[in-house]
Amino acid sequence: MSEILRAEEVHKKYFIGKRAVEVLHGVSLSVQRGETLSIMGASGSGKSTLLHILGGLDRPDAGDVFFEETSLVRMKPPKRAAFRAQRVGFVFQSYHLLPELDVLENVLLPSMATRRRNVRERAEHLLEQVGLSDRMDHRPTELSGGEQQRVAIARALMNSPDLIFADEPTGNLDSHTGENVLHNLFDLAQAENRTLILVTHNEEIAGHCQRELLLKDGKLEE
Ligand code: ADP
Ligand code: MG
């Protein structure tokens, strides 16, 4: 196994007016390639903040995150944008699909930032994997929540990212639909040997991951 991602003493605080809210208080973490990892923690404990920092969407106040030994903090903005576009896939609780695009176009969107070929075949393959072959020309508003999230999963995998981050991906779904969506996510991640970091409130879901972590008082516990 080889390390793909490492966080070292990550700190993050927000200011609300003049009052500082310490969210992350020295988070360190080493993630191996191909690993599946869950992060649990109370609402407001900083899970989303941590995920955004690990995926290069946000920067820590102190500490650093290394992707294959390259510092995300010291990376210049264009390079960090390319890192996010090509190496990282995000699935959010609220899907974040573009309403004016159809399902196929939503999945194709990340490939616009690459020179990858055969993107249409890839998008169609992923939509088939999540059981939406017959919904490709639908708009997101014409789909159920579970279907929208499956589109978001296909989109997150479009560029074959090394890292997949899922932030409470089943938070808006009933438990049966959520299970199906998670099966899609785990199956796809595993089939392509991707690294999956999953934030969830659900202990059973967390139990499907190889490692379970708890974010508490600004720190991670194994
Ligand atoms: P979680 O995902 O675990 O629910 P978050 O990472 O979203 O937690 O938020 C952690 C804490 O930081 C919360 O108290 C939240 O209110 C605060 N917070 C998050 N984002 C901001 C922001 N942009 N400005 C100020 N406070 C924020
Ligand atoms: Mg959150």
PDB file of C-alpha atoms and ligand atoms in Angstrom:
ATOM      1  CA  MET A   1       0.000   0.000   0.000  1.00  0.00           C
ATOM      2  CA  SER A   2       1.141   3.539  -0.610  1.00  0.00           C
ATOM      3  CA  GLU A   3       0.085   6.765   0.996  1.00  0.00           C
ATOM      4  CA  ILE A   4      -1.982   9.002  -1.239  1.00  0.00           C
ATOM      5  CA  LEU A   5      -3.034  11.771   1.155  1.00  0.00           C
ATOM      6  CA  ARG A   6      -1.652  13.091   4.418  1.00  0.00           C
ATOM      7  CA  ALA A   7      -2.888  15.849   6.689  1.00  0.00           C
ATOM      8  CA  GLU A   8      -0.425  17.312   9.196  1.00  0.00           C
ATOM      9  CA  GLU A   9      -1.642  19.319  12.179  1.00  0.00           C
ATOM     10  CA  VAL A  10      -4.423  21.049  10.280  1.00  0.00           C
ATOM     11  CA  HIS A  11      -5.985  24.029  12.065  1.00  0.00           C
ATOM     12  CA  LYS A  12      -8.994  26.032  10.953  1.00  0.00           C
ATOM     13  CA  LYS A  13     -11.066  28.707  12.596  1.00  0.00           C
ATOM     14  CA  TYR A  14     -13.862  30.936  11.365  1.00  0.00           C
ATOM     15  CA  PHE A  15     -14.636  34.445  12.476  1.00  0.00           C
ATOM     16  CA  ILE A  16     -18.185  35.418  13.255  1.00  0.00           C
ATOM     17  CA  GLY A  17     -17.824  39.144  13.691  1.00  0.00           C
ATOM     18  CA  LYS A  18     -14.845  39.387  16.005  1.00  0.00           C
ATOM     19  CA  ARG A  19     -15.430  36.062  17.678  1.00  0.00           C
ATOM     20  CA  ALA A  20     -13.195  33.211  16.496  1.00  0.00           C
ATOM     21  CA  VAL A  21     -14.684  29.728  16.311  1.00  0.00           C
ATOM     22  CA  GLU A  22     -12.001  27.044  16.410  1.00  0.00           C
ATOM     23  CA  VAL A  23     -13.190  24.192  14.230  1.00  0.00           C
ATOM     24  CA  LEU A  24     -10.129  22.056  13.514  1.00  0.00           C
ATOM     25  CA  HIS A  25      -7.525  21.916  16.215  1.00  0.00           C
ATOM     26  CA  GLY A  26      -4.595  19.893  14.907  1.00  0.00           C
ATOM     27  CA  VAL A  27      -6.009  17.207  12.635  1.00  0.00           C
ATOM     28  CA  SER A  28      -3.508  14.667  11.310  1.00  0.00           C
ATOM     29  CA  LEU A  29      -4.351  11.792   9.011  1.00  0.00           C
ATOM     30  CA  SER A  30      -2.691   9.394   6.610  1.00  0.00           C
ATOM     31  CA  VAL A  31      -4.769   7.772   3.870  1.00  0.00           C
ATOM     32  CA  GLN A  32      -3.573   4.848   1.780  1.00  0.00           C
ATOM     33  CA  ARG A  33      -4.416   4.477  -1.897  1.00  0.00           C
ATOM     34  CA  GLY A  34      -7.559   2.420  -2.421  1.00  0.00           C
ATOM     35  CA  GLU A  35      -8.705   2.782   1.168  1.00  0.00           C
ATOM     36  CA  THR A  36     -12.303   3.444   2.205  1.00  0.00           C
ATOM     37  CA  LEU A  37     -12.578   5.646   5.256  1.00  0.00           C
ATOM     38  CA  SER A  38     -15.497   7.110   7.164  1.00  0.00           C
ATOM     39  CA  ILE A  39     -15.585  10.263   9.254  1.00  0.00           C
ATOM     40  CA  MET A  40     -18.320  10.631  11.829  1.00  0.00           C
ATOM     41  CA  GLY A  41     -18.962  13.439  14.267  1.00  0.00           C
ATOM     42  CA  ALA A  42     -21.678  15.643  15.696  1.00  0.00           C
ATOM     43  CA  SER A  43     -23.328  18.292  13.571  1.00  0.00           C
ATOM     44  CA  GLY A  44     -21.067  21.341  13.509  1.00  0.00           C
ATOM     45  CA  SER A  45     -17.973  19.374  14.537  1.00  0.00           C
ATOM     46  CA  GLY A  46     -16.147  20.398  11.348  1.00  0.00           C
ATOM     47  CA  LYS A  47     -16.567  17.389   9.065  1.00  0.00           C
ATOM     48  CA  SER A  48     -17.404  19.419   5.966  1.00  0.00           C
ATOM     49  CA  THR A  49     -14.643  21.890   6.752  1.00  0.00           C
ATOM     50  CA  LEU A  50     -12.137  19.038   6.991  1.00  0.00           C
ATOM     51  CA  LEU A  51     -13.339  17.417   3.765  1.00  0.00           C
ATOM     52  CA  HIS A  52     -13.031  20.712   1.893  1.00  0.00           C
ATOM     53  CA  ILE A  53      -9.486  21.165   3.154  1.00  0.00           C
ATOM     54  CA  LEU A  54      -8.488  17.578   2.277  1.00  0.00           C
ATOM     55  CA  GLY A  55      -9.906  18.043  -1.235  1.00  0.00           C
ATOM     56  CA  GLY A  56      -8.221  21.390  -1.883  1.00  0.00           C
ATOM     57  CA  LEU A  57     -11.478  23.366  -1.878  1.00  0.00           C
ATOM     58  CA  ASP A  58     -10.389  25.324   1.174  1.00  0.00           C
ATOM     59  CA  ARG A  59      -7.085  26.065   2.912  1.00  0.00           C
ATOM     60  CA  PRO A  60      -6.099  25.489   6.523  1.00  0.00           C
ATOM     61  CA  ASP A  61      -4.952  28.385   8.737  1.00  0.00           C
ATOM     62  CA  ALA A  62      -1.998  26.251   9.825  1.00  0.00           C
ATOM     63  CA  GLY A  63      -0.719  22.806   8.989  1.00  0.00           C
ATOM     64  CA  ASP A  64      -0.646  21.238   5.565  1.00  0.00           C
ATOM     65  CA  VAL A  65      -2.173  18.577   3.355  1.00  0.00           C
ATOM     66  CA  PHE A  66      -0.012  16.511   1.027  1.00  0.00           C
ATOM     67  CA  PHE A  67      -1.281  14.706  -2.034  1.00  0.00           C
ATOM     68  CA  GLU A  68       1.370  12.197  -3.099  1.00  0.00           C
ATOM     69  CA  GLU A  69       3.957  14.323  -1.244  1.00  0.00           C
ATOM     70  CA  THR A  70       2.875  17.556  -2.938  1.00  0.00           C
ATOM     71  CA  SER A  71       1.698  20.299  -0.573  1.00  0.00           C
ATOM     72  CA  LEU A  72      -1.804  21.556  -1.364  1.00  0.00           C
ATOM     73  CA  VAL A  73      -1.129  24.666   0.724  1.00  0.00           C
ATOM     74  CA  ARG A  74       1.910  25.691  -1.273  1.00  0.00           C
ATOM     75  CA  MET A  75       0.383  24.731  -4.618  1.00  0.00           C
ATOM     76  CA  LYS A  76      -0.284  27.770  -6.830  1.00  0.00           C
ATOM     77  CA  PRO A  77      -3.991  28.440  -7.490  1.00  0.00           C
ATOM     78  CA  PRO A  78      -4.019  27.230 -11.139  1.00  0.00           C
ATOM     79  CA  LYS A  79      -2.311  24.014 -10.133  1.00  0.00           C
ATOM     80  CA  ARG A  80      -4.686  23.526  -7.230  1.00  0.00           C
ATOM     81  CA  ALA A  81      -7.631  24.053  -9.581  1.00  0.00           C
ATOM     82  CA  ALA A  82      -6.197  21.399 -11.900  1.00  0.00           C
ATOM     83  CA  PHE A  83      -5.669  19.072  -8.934  1.00  0.00           C
ATOM     84  CA  ARG A  84      -9.307  19.476  -7.934  1.00  0.00           C
ATOM     85  CA  ALA A  85     -10.565  18.999 -11.472  1.00  0.00           C
ATOM     86  CA  GLN A  86      -8.495  15.936 -12.315  1.00  0.00           C
ATOM     87  CA  ARG A  87      -7.701  14.117  -9.082  1.00  0.00           C
ATOM     88  CA  VAL A  88     -10.720  14.757  -6.878  1.00  0.00           C
ATOM     89  CA  GLY A  89     -14.403  13.874  -7.107  1.00  0.00           C
ATOM     90  CA  PHE A  90     -16.920  15.362  -4.665  1.00  0.00           C
ATOM     91  CA  VAL A  91     -20.414  14.146  -3.815  1.00  0.00           C
ATOM     92  CA  PHE A  92     -22.430  16.586  -1.700  1.00  0.00           C
ATOM     93  CA  GLN A  93     -25.537  16.075   0.399  1.00  0.00           C
ATOM     94  CA  SER A  94     -27.599  18.326  -1.873  1.00  0.00           C
ATOM     95  CA  TYR A  95     -26.475  16.837  -5.215  1.00  0.00           C
ATOM     96  CA  HIS A  96     -25.347  20.180  -6.774  1.00  0.00           C
ATOM     97  CA  LEU A  97     -26.462  19.227 -10.284  1.00  0.00           C
ATOM     98  CA  LEU A  98     -26.893  21.972 -12.865  1.00  0.00           C
ATOM     99  CA  PRO A  99     -30.645  22.281 -13.532  1.00  0.00           C
ATOM    100  CA  GLU A 100     -30.304  23.570 -17.094  1.00  0.00           C
ATOM    101  CA  LEU A 101     -28.250  20.561 -18.206  1.00  0.00           C
ATOM    102  CA  ASP A 102     -29.595  17.076 -18.768  1.00  0.00           C
ATOM    103  CA  VAL A 103     -28.264  14.013 -16.944  1.00  0.00           C
ATOM    104  CA  LEU A 104     -25.644  13.081 -19.542  1.00  0.00           C
ATOM    105  CA  GLU A 105     -24.392  16.677 -19.771  1.00  0.00           C
ATOM    106  CA  ASN A 106     -24.098  16.896 -15.985  1.00  0.00           C
ATOM    107  CA  VAL A 107     -21.932  13.776 -15.928  1.00  0.00           C
ATOM    108  CA  LEU A 108     -19.840  15.031 -18.845  1.00  0.00           C
ATOM    109  CA  LEU A 109     -19.210  18.398 -17.205  1.00  0.00           C
ATOM    110  CA  PRO A 110     -15.974  17.535 -15.335  1.00  0.00           C
ATOM    111  CA  SER A 111     -14.442  16.149 -18.524  1.00  0.00           C
ATOM    112  CA  MET A 112     -14.524  19.653 -20.072  1.00  0.00           C
ATOM    113  CA  ALA A 113     -11.514  20.467 -17.884  1.00  0.00           C
ATOM    114  CA  THR A 114      -9.493  17.580 -19.368  1.00  0.00           C
ATOM    115  CA  ARG A 115      -8.268  16.431 -22.750  1.00  0.00           C
ATOM    116  CA  ARG A 116      -9.536  12.982 -22.112  1.00  0.00           C
ATOM    117  CA  ARG A 117     -10.984  11.107 -25.085  1.00  0.00           C
ATOM    118  CA  ASN A 118     -14.017   8.865 -25.364  1.00  0.00           C
ATOM    119  CA  VAL A 119     -15.719  10.899 -22.659  1.00  0.00           C
ATOM    120  CA  ARG A 120     -19.204  10.143 -23.902  1.00  0.00           C
ATOM    121  CA  GLU A 121     -18.601   6.388 -23.671  1.00  0.00           C
ATOM    122  CA  ARG A 122     -17.240   6.860 -20.159  1.00  0.00           C
ATOM    123  CA  ALA A 123     -20.261   8.935 -19.070  1.00  0.00           C
ATOM    124  CA  GLU A 124     -22.688   6.426 -20.540  1.00  0.00           C
ATOM    125  CA  HIS A 125     -20.837   3.560 -18.883  1.00  0.00           C
ATOM    126  CA  LEU A 126     -21.028   5.268 -15.473  1.00  0.00           C
ATOM    127  CA  LEU A 127     -24.728   6.048 -15.893  1.00  0.00           C
ATOM    128  CA  GLU A 128     -25.310   2.424 -16.761  1.00  0.00           C
ATOM    129  CA  GLN A 129     -23.427   1.391 -13.606  1.00  0.00           C
ATOM    130  CA  VAL A 130     -25.754   3.503 -11.458  1.00  0.00           C
ATOM    131  CA  GLY A 131     -28.835   2.247 -13.297  1.00  0.00           C
ATOM    132  CA  LEU A 132     -29.745   5.444 -15.138  1.00  0.00           C
ATOM    133  CA  SER A 133     -29.200   4.507 -18.782  1.00  0.00           C
ATOM    134  CA  ASP A 134     -32.807   5.341 -19.532  1.00  0.00           C
ATOM    135  CA  ARG A 135     -32.690   8.777 -17.869  1.00  0.00           C
ATOM    136  CA  MET A 136     -29.805  10.357 -19.771  1.00  0.00           C
ATOM    137  CA  ASP A 137     -31.835  13.072 -21.483  1.00  0.00           C
ATOM    138  CA  HIS A 138     -33.833  13.989 -18.384  1.00  0.00           C
ATOM    139  CA  ARG A 139     -33.316  17.202 -16.433  1.00  0.00           C
ATOM    140  CA  PRO A 140     -32.387  16.864 -12.735  1.00  0.00           C
ATOM    141  CA  THR A 141     -35.807  18.249 -11.698  1.00  0.00           C
ATOM    142  CA  GLU A 142     -37.415  15.270 -13.434  1.00  0.00           C
ATOM    143  CA  LEU A 143     -35.573  12.809 -11.186  1.00  0.00           C
ATOM    144  CA  SER A 144     -36.100  11.572  -7.637  1.00  0.00           C
ATOM    145  CA  GLY A 145     -33.586  12.477  -4.933  1.00  0.00           C
ATOM    146  CA  GLY A 146     -31.942   9.064  -5.118  1.00  0.00           C
ATOM    147  CA  GLU A 147     -31.636   9.299  -8.886  1.00  0.00           C
ATOM    148  CA  GLN A 148     -30.139  12.781  -8.660  1.00  0.00           C
ATOM    149  CA  GLN A 149     -27.556  11.542  -6.189  1.00  0.00           C
ATOM    150  CA  ARG A 150     -26.666   8.645  -8.496  1.00  0.00           C
ATOM    151  CA  VAL A 151     -26.070  11.198 -11.255  1.00  0.00           C
ATOM    152  CA  ALA A 152     -23.844  13.128  -8.858  1.00  0.00           C
ATOM    153  CA  ILE A 153     -21.891   9.931  -8.130  1.00  0.00           C
ATOM    154  CA  ALA A 154     -21.402   9.241 -11.837  1.00  0.00           C
ATOM    155  CA  ARG A 155     -20.258  12.838 -12.282  1.00  0.00           C
ATOM    156  CA  ALA A 156     -17.809  12.583  -9.367  1.00  0.00           C
ATOM    157  CA  LEU A 157     -16.226   9.528 -10.987  1.00  0.00           C
ATOM    158  CA  MET A 158     -16.146  10.927 -14.513  1.00  0.00           C
ATOM    159  CA  ASN A 159     -12.495  11.941 -14.496  1.00  0.00           C
ATOM    160  CA  SER A 160     -11.394   8.748 -12.719  1.00  0.00           C
ATOM    161  CA  PRO A 161     -10.295  10.758  -9.668  1.00  0.00           C
ATOM    162  CA  ASP A 162      -7.759   9.315  -7.256  1.00  0.00           C
ATOM    163  CA  LEU A 163      -9.788  10.648  -4.348  1.00  0.00           C
ATOM    164  CA  ILE A 164     -13.547  10.572  -3.872  1.00  0.00           C
ATOM    165  CA  PHE A 165     -15.031  12.694  -1.089  1.00  0.00           C
ATOM    166  CA  ALA A 166     -18.655  12.160  -0.141  1.00  0.00           C
ATOM    167  CA  ASP A 167     -20.185  14.571   2.385  1.00  0.00           C
ATOM    168  CA  GLU A 168     -23.278  12.966   3.933  1.00  0.00           C
ATOM    169  CA  PRO A 169     -24.331  11.760   0.480  1.00  0.00           C
ATOM    170  CA  THR A 170     -27.451  10.042   1.788  1.00  0.00           C
ATOM    171  CA  GLY A 171     -28.475  12.818   4.187  1.00  0.00           C
ATOM    172  CA  ASN A 172     -31.474  13.822   2.064  1.00  0.00           C
ATOM    173  CA  LEU A 173     -32.595  10.288   1.182  1.00  0.00           C
ATOM    174  CA  ASP A 174     -34.786   7.744   2.935  1.00  0.00           C
ATOM    175  CA  SER A 175     -32.814   4.832   4.343  1.00  0.00           C
ATOM    176  CA  HIS A 176     -33.663   2.331   1.590  1.00  0.00           C
ATOM    177  CA  THR A 177     -32.787   4.764  -1.214  1.00  0.00           C
ATOM    178  CA  GLY A 178     -29.685   5.812   0.688  1.00  0.00           C
ATOM    179  CA  GLU A 179     -28.512   2.221   0.880  1.00  0.00           C
ATOM    180  CA  ASN A 180     -28.878   1.777  -2.867  1.00  0.00           C
ATOM    181  CA  VAL A 181     -27.002   4.979  -3.548  1.00  0.00           C
ATOM    182  CA  LEU A 182     -24.196   3.918  -1.229  1.00  0.00           C
ATOM    183  CA  HIS A 183     -23.931   0.528  -2.886  1.00  0.00           C
ATOM    184  CA  ASN A 184     -23.446   2.361  -6.175  1.00  0.00           C
ATOM    185  CA  LEU A 185     -20.771   4.532  -4.615  1.00  0.00           C
ATOM    186  CA  PHE A 186     -18.889   1.667  -2.949  1.00  0.00           C
ATOM    187  CA  ASP A 187     -19.128  -0.598  -6.001  1.00  0.00           C
ATOM    188  CA  LEU A 188     -17.804   2.049  -8.351  1.00  0.00           C
ATOM    189  CA  ALA A 189     -15.031   3.116  -5.995  1.00  0.00           C
ATOM    190  CA  GLN A 190     -13.969  -0.476  -5.494  1.00  0.00           C
ATOM    191  CA  ALA A 191     -14.208  -1.503  -9.159  1.00  0.00           C
ATOM    192  CA  GLU A 192     -11.776   1.273 -10.049  1.00  0.00           C
ATOM    193  CA  ASN A 193      -9.642   1.014  -6.882  1.00  0.00           C
ATOM    194  CA  ARG A 194     -10.391   4.595  -5.841  1.00  0.00           C
ATOM    195  CA  THR A 195      -9.811   6.068  -2.419  1.00  0.00           C
ATOM    196  CA  LEU A 196     -13.079   6.981  -0.723  1.00  0.00           C
ATOM    197  CA  ILE A 197     -13.505   9.343   2.211  1.00  0.00           C
ATOM    198  CA  LEU A 198     -17.084   9.369   3.405  1.00  0.00           C
ATOM    199  CA  VAL A 199     -18.728  11.641   5.968  1.00  0.00           C
ATOM    200  CA  THR A 200     -21.820  10.110   7.511  1.00  0.00           C
ATOM    201  CA  HIS A 201     -24.058  10.201  10.578  1.00  0.00           C
ATOM    202  CA  ASN A 202     -24.946   6.563  10.126  1.00  0.00           C
ATOM    203  CA  GLU A 203     -22.873   4.007  12.072  1.00  0.00           C
ATOM    204  CA  GLU A 204     -23.945   1.136   9.866  1.00  0.00           C
ATOM    205  CA  ILE A 205     -22.774   2.980   6.772  1.00  0.00           C
ATOM    206  CA  ALA A 206     -19.521   3.911   8.481  1.00  0.00           C
ATOM    207  CA  GLY A 207     -19.075   0.221   9.264  1.00  0.00           C
ATOM    208  CA  HIS A 208     -18.851  -0.539   5.550  1.00  0.00           C
ATOM    209  CA  CYS A 209     -15.588   1.395   5.408  1.00  0.00           C
ATOM    210  CA  GLN A 210     -12.217  -0.163   6.162  1.00  0.00           C
ATOM    211  CA  ARG A 211     -11.425   2.553   8.695  1.00  0.00           C
ATOM    212  CA  GLU A 212     -13.721   4.575  10.931  1.00  0.00           C
ATOM    213  CA  LEU A 213     -12.704   7.945  12.306  1.00  0.00           C
ATOM    214  CA  LEU A 214     -14.430  10.310  14.703  1.00  0.00           C
ATOM    215  CA  LEU A 215     -14.030  14.082  14.597  1.00  0.00           C
ATOM    216  CA  LYS A 216     -14.381  15.422  18.114  1.00  0.00           C
ATOM    217  CA  ASP A 217     -13.219  18.624  19.809  1.00  0.00           C
ATOM    218  CA  GLY A 218     -11.406  19.586  16.617  1.00  0.00           C
ATOM    219  CA  LYS A 219      -9.370  16.401  16.464  1.00  0.00           C
ATOM    220  CA  LEU A 220      -9.629  13.041  14.742  1.00  0.00           C
ATOM    221  CA  GLU A 221      -9.822   9.830  16.722  1.00  0.00           C
ATOM    222  CA  GLU A 222      -9.428   6.391  15.180  1.00  0.00           C
TER     223      GLU A 222
HETATM  224  P1  ADP B   1     -20.173  19.656  10.067  1.00  0.00           P
HETATM  225  O1  ADP B   1     -19.984  19.386   8.600  1.00  0.00           O
HETATM  226  O2  ADP B   1     -19.477  18.670  10.940  1.00  0.00           O
HETATM  227  O3  ADP B   1     -21.599  19.800  10.442  1.00  0.00           O
HETATM  228  P2  ADP B   1     -18.973  22.227   9.424  1.00  0.00           P
HETATM  229  O4  ADP B   1     -17.605  21.926   8.962  1.00  0.00           O
HETATM  230  O5  ADP B   1     -19.971  22.529   8.362  1.00  0.00           O
HETATM  231  O6  ADP B   1     -19.483  21.064  10.391  1.00  0.00           O
HETATM  232  O7  ADP B   1     -18.943  23.467  10.387  1.00  0.00           O
HETATM  233  C1  ADP B   1     -18.158  23.470  11.585  1.00  0.00           C
HETATM  234  C2  ADP B   1     -18.385  24.763  12.364  1.00  0.00           C
HETATM  235  O8  ADP B   1     -17.880  25.858  11.644  1.00  0.00           O
HETATM  236  C3  ADP B   1     -19.849  25.067  12.630  1.00  0.00           C
HETATM  237  O9  ADP B   1     -19.956  25.605  13.907  1.00  0.00           O
HETATM  238  C4  ADP B   1     -20.185  26.084  11.584  1.00  0.00           C
HETATM  239  O10 ADP B   1     -21.196  26.947  12.024  1.00  0.00           O
HETATM  240  C5  ADP B   1     -18.873  26.806  11.397  1.00  0.00           C
HETATM  241  N1  ADP B   1     -18.698  27.312  10.023  1.00  0.00           N
HETATM  242  C6  ADP B   1     -18.650  26.542   8.910  1.00  0.00           C
HETATM  243  N2  ADP B   1     -18.443  27.303   7.811  1.00  0.00           N
HETATM  244  C7  ADP B   1     -18.383  28.586   8.251  1.00  0.00           C
HETATM  245  C8  ADP B   1     -18.186  29.853   7.602  1.00  0.00           C
HETATM  246  N3  ADP B   1     -17.995  29.956   6.288  1.00  0.00           N
HETATM  247  N4  ADP B   1     -18.166  30.950   8.388  1.00  0.00           N
HETATM  248  C9  ADP B   1     -18.321  30.863   9.715  1.00  0.00           C
HETATM  249  N5  ADP B   1     -18.522  29.705  10.378  1.00  0.00           N
HETATM  250  C10 ADP B   1     -18.540  28.581   9.674  1.00  0.00           C
HETATM  251 MG    MG B   2     -21.334  19.080   7.070  1.00  0.00          MG
END
